[in-house]
PDB file of C-alpha atoms in Angstrom:
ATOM      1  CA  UNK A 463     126.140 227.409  74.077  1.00 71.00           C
ATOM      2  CA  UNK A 464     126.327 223.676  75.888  1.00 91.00           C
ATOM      3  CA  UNK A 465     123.389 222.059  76.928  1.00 95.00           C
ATOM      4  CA  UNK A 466     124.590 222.705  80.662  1.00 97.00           C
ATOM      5  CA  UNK A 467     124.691 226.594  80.441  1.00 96.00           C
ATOM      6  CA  UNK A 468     120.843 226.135  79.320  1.00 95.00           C
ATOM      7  CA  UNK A 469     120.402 224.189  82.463  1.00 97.00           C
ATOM      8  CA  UNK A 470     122.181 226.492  84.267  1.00 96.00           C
ATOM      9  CA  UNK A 471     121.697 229.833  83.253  1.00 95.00           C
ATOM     10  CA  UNK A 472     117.537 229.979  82.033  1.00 94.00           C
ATOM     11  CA  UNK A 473     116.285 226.260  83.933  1.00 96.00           C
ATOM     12  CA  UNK A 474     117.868 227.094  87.317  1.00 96.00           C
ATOM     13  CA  UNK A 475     117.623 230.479  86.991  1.00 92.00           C
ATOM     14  CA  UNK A 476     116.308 233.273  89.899  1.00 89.00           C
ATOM     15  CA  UNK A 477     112.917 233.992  89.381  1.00 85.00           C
ATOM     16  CA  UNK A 478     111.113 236.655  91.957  1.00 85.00           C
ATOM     17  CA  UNK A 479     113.994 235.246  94.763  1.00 89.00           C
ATOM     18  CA  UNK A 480     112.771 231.391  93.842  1.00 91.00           C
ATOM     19  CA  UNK A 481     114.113 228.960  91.640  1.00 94.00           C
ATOM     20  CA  UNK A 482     113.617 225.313  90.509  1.00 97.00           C
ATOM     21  CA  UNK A 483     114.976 222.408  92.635  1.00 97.00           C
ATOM     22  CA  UNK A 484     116.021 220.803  90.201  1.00 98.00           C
ATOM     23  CA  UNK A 485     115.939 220.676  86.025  1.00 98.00           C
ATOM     24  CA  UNK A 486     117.251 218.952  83.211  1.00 98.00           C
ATOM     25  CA  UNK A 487     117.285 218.072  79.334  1.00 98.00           C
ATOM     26  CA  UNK A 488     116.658 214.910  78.160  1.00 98.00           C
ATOM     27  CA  UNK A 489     117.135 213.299  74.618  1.00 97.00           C
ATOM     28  CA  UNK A 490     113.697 211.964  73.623  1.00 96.00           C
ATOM     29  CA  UNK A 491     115.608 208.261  72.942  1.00 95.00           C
ATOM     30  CA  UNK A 492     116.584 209.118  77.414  1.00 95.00           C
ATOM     31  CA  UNK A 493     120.053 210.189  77.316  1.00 96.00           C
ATOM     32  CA  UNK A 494     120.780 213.414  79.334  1.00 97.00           C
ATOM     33  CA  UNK A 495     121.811 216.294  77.843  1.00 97.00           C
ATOM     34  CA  UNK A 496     122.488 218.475  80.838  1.00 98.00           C
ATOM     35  CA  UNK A 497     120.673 218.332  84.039  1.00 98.00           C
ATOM     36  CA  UNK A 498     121.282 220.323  87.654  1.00 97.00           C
ATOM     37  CA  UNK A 499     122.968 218.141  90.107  1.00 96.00           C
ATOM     38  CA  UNK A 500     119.904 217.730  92.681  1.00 96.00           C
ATOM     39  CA  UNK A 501     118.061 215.882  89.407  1.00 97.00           C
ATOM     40  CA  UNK A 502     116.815 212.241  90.709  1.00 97.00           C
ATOM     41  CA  UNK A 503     118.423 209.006  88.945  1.00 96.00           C
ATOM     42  CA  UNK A 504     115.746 208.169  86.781  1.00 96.00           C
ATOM     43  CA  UNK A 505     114.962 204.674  84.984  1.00 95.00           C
ATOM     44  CA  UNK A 506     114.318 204.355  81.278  1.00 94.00           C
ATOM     45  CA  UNK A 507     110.905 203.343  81.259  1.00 96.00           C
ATOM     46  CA  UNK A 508     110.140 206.400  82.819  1.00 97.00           C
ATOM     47  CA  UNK A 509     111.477 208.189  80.528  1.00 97.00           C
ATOM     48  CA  UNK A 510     109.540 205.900  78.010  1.00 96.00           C
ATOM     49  CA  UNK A 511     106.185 206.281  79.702  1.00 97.00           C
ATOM     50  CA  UNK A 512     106.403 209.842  79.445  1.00 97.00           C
ATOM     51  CA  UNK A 513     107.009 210.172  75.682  1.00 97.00           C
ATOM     52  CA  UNK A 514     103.996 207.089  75.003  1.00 96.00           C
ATOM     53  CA  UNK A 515     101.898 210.092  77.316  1.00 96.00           C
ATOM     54  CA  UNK A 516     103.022 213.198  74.372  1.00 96.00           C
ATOM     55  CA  UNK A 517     102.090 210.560  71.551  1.00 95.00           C
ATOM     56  CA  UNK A 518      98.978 209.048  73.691  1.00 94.00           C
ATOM     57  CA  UNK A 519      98.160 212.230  75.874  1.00 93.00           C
ATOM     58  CA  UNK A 520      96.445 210.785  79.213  1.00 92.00           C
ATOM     59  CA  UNK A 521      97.946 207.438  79.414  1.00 95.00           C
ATOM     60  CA  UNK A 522      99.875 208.509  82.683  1.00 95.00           C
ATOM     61  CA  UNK A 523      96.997 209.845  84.444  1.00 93.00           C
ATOM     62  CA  UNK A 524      96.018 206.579  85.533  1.00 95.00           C
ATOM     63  CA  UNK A 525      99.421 205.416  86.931  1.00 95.00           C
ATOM     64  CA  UNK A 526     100.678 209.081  87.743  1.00 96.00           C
ATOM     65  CA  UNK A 527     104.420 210.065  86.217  1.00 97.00           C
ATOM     66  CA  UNK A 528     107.195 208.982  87.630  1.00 97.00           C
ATOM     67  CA  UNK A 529     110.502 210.534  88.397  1.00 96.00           C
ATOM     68  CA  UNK A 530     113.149 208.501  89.810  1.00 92.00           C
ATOM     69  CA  UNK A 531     112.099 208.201  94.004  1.00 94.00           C
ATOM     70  CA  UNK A 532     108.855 210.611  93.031  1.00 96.00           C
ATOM     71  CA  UNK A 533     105.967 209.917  91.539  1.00 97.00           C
ATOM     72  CA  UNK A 534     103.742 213.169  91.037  1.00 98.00           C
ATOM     73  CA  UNK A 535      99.816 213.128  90.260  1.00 97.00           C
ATOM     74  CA  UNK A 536      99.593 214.311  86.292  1.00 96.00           C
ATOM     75  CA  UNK A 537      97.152 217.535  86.437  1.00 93.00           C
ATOM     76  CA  UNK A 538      96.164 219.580  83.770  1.00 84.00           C
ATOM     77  CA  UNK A 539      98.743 220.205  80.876  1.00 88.00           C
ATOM     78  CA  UNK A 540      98.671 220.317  76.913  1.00 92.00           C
ATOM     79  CA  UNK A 541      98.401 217.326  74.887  1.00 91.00           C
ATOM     80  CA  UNK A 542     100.940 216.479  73.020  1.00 94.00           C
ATOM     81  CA  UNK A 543     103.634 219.076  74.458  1.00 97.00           C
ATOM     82  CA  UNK A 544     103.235 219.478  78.134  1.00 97.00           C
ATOM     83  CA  UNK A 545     102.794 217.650  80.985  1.00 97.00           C
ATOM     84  CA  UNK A 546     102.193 218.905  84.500  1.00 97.00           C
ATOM     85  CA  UNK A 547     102.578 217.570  87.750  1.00 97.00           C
ATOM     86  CA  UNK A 548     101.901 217.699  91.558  1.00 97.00           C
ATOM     87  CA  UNK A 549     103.408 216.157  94.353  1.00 97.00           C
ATOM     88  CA  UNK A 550     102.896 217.678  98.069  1.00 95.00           C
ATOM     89  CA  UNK A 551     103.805 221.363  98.100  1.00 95.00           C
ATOM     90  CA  UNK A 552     105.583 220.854  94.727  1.00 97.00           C
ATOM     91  CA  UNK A 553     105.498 219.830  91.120  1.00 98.00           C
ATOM     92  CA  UNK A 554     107.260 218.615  88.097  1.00 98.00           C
ATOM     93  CA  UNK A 555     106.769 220.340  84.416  1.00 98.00           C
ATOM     94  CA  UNK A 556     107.537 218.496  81.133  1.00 98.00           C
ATOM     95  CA  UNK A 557     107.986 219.994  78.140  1.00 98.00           C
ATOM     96  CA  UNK A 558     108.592 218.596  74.981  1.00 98.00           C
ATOM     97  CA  UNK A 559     110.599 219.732  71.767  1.00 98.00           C
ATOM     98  CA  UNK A 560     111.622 218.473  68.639  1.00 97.00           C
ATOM     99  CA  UNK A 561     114.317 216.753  69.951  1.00 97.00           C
ATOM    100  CA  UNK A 562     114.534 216.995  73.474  1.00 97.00           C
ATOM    101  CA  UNK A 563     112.177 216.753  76.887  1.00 98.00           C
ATOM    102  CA  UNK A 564     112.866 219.715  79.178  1.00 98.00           C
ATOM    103  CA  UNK A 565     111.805 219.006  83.053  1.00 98.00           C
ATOM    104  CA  UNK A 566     111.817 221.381  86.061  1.00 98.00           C
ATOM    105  CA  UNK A 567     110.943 220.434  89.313  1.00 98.00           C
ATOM    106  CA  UNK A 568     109.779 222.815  91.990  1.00 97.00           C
ATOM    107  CA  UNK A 569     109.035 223.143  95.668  1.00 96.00           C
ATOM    108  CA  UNK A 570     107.193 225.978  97.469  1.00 93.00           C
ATOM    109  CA  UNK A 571     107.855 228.846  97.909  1.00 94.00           C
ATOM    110  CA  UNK A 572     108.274 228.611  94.032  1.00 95.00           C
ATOM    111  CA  UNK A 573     104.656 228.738  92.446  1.00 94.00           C
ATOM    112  CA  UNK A 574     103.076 226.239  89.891  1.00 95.00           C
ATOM    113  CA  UNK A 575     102.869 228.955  87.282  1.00 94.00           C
ATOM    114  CA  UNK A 576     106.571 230.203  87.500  1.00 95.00           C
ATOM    115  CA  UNK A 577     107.965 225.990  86.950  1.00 96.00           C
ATOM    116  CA  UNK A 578     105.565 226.709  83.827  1.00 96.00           C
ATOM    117  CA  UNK A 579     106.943 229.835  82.960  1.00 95.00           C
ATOM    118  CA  UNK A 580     110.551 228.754  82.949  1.00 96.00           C
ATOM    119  CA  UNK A 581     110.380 225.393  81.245  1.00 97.00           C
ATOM    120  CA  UNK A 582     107.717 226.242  78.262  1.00 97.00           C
ATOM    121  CA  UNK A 583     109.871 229.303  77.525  1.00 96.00           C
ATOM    122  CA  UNK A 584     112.781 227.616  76.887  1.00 97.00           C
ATOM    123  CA  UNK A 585     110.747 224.674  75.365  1.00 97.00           C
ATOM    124  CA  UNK A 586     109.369 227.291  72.919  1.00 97.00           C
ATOM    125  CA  UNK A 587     112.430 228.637  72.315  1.00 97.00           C
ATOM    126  CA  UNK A 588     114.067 225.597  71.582  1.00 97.00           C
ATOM    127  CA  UNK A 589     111.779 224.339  68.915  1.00 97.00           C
ATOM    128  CA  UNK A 590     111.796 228.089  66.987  1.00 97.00           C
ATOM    129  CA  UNK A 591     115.379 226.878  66.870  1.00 95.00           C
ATOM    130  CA  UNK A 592     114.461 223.374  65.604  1.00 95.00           C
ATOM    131  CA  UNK A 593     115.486 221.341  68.222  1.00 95.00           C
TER     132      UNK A 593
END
């Protein structure tokens, strides 16, 4: 399966009648792997920042993640593997694999705890498969 169908097919995905806005999969050195076209143009350091926050877990709280144009307000998450979000009505999750950073954004009417749902399940699937 190509890195795009994942994007596709389980990131972007219909959940309830919502989906994400946007998703992608990242290679932890910041090349993309696959991502949905409405994905912002992101910078390196970003990209940067947000692995030194997995390895150093609240280093972006202070500064707040950024995303390209966005910048979101990090909330609660799990140290080390996920990183969580909030910006207006909407939200980014981050989760991290062995090899790999998977990212869904979200906008109402999608909810908080579905993003969550749909990125950490293929996170945790991915690692089981070792990547």
């Amino acid at each position: 399966m190509s890195w795009q169908t994942y994007v596709d097919e389980h990131l972007m995905c219909d959940i309830d009648g919502h989906h994400l806005s946007a998703a992608a999969i990242v290679g932890h050195d910041g090349n993309v792997w696959a991502k949905s076209d409405s994905f912002p143009q992101f910078k390196p350091q970003e990209i940067t920042a947000i692995m030194n926050d997995f390895n150093e877990p609240g280093s972006l709280a202070p500064t707040g993640l950024f995303l390209g144009p966005n910048k979101y307000m990090v909330i609660q998450g799990e140290a080390g593997s996920v990183i969580r979000g909030k910006k207006g009505s909407g939200g980014v999750t981050v989760k991290k694999t062995n090899q790999a950073i998977i990212f869904g954004i979200y906008d109402e009417p999608m909810t908080p705890g579905q993003c969550n749902m749909v990125v950490e399940r293929l996170g945790d699937y991915l690692i089981d498969q070792g990547l």
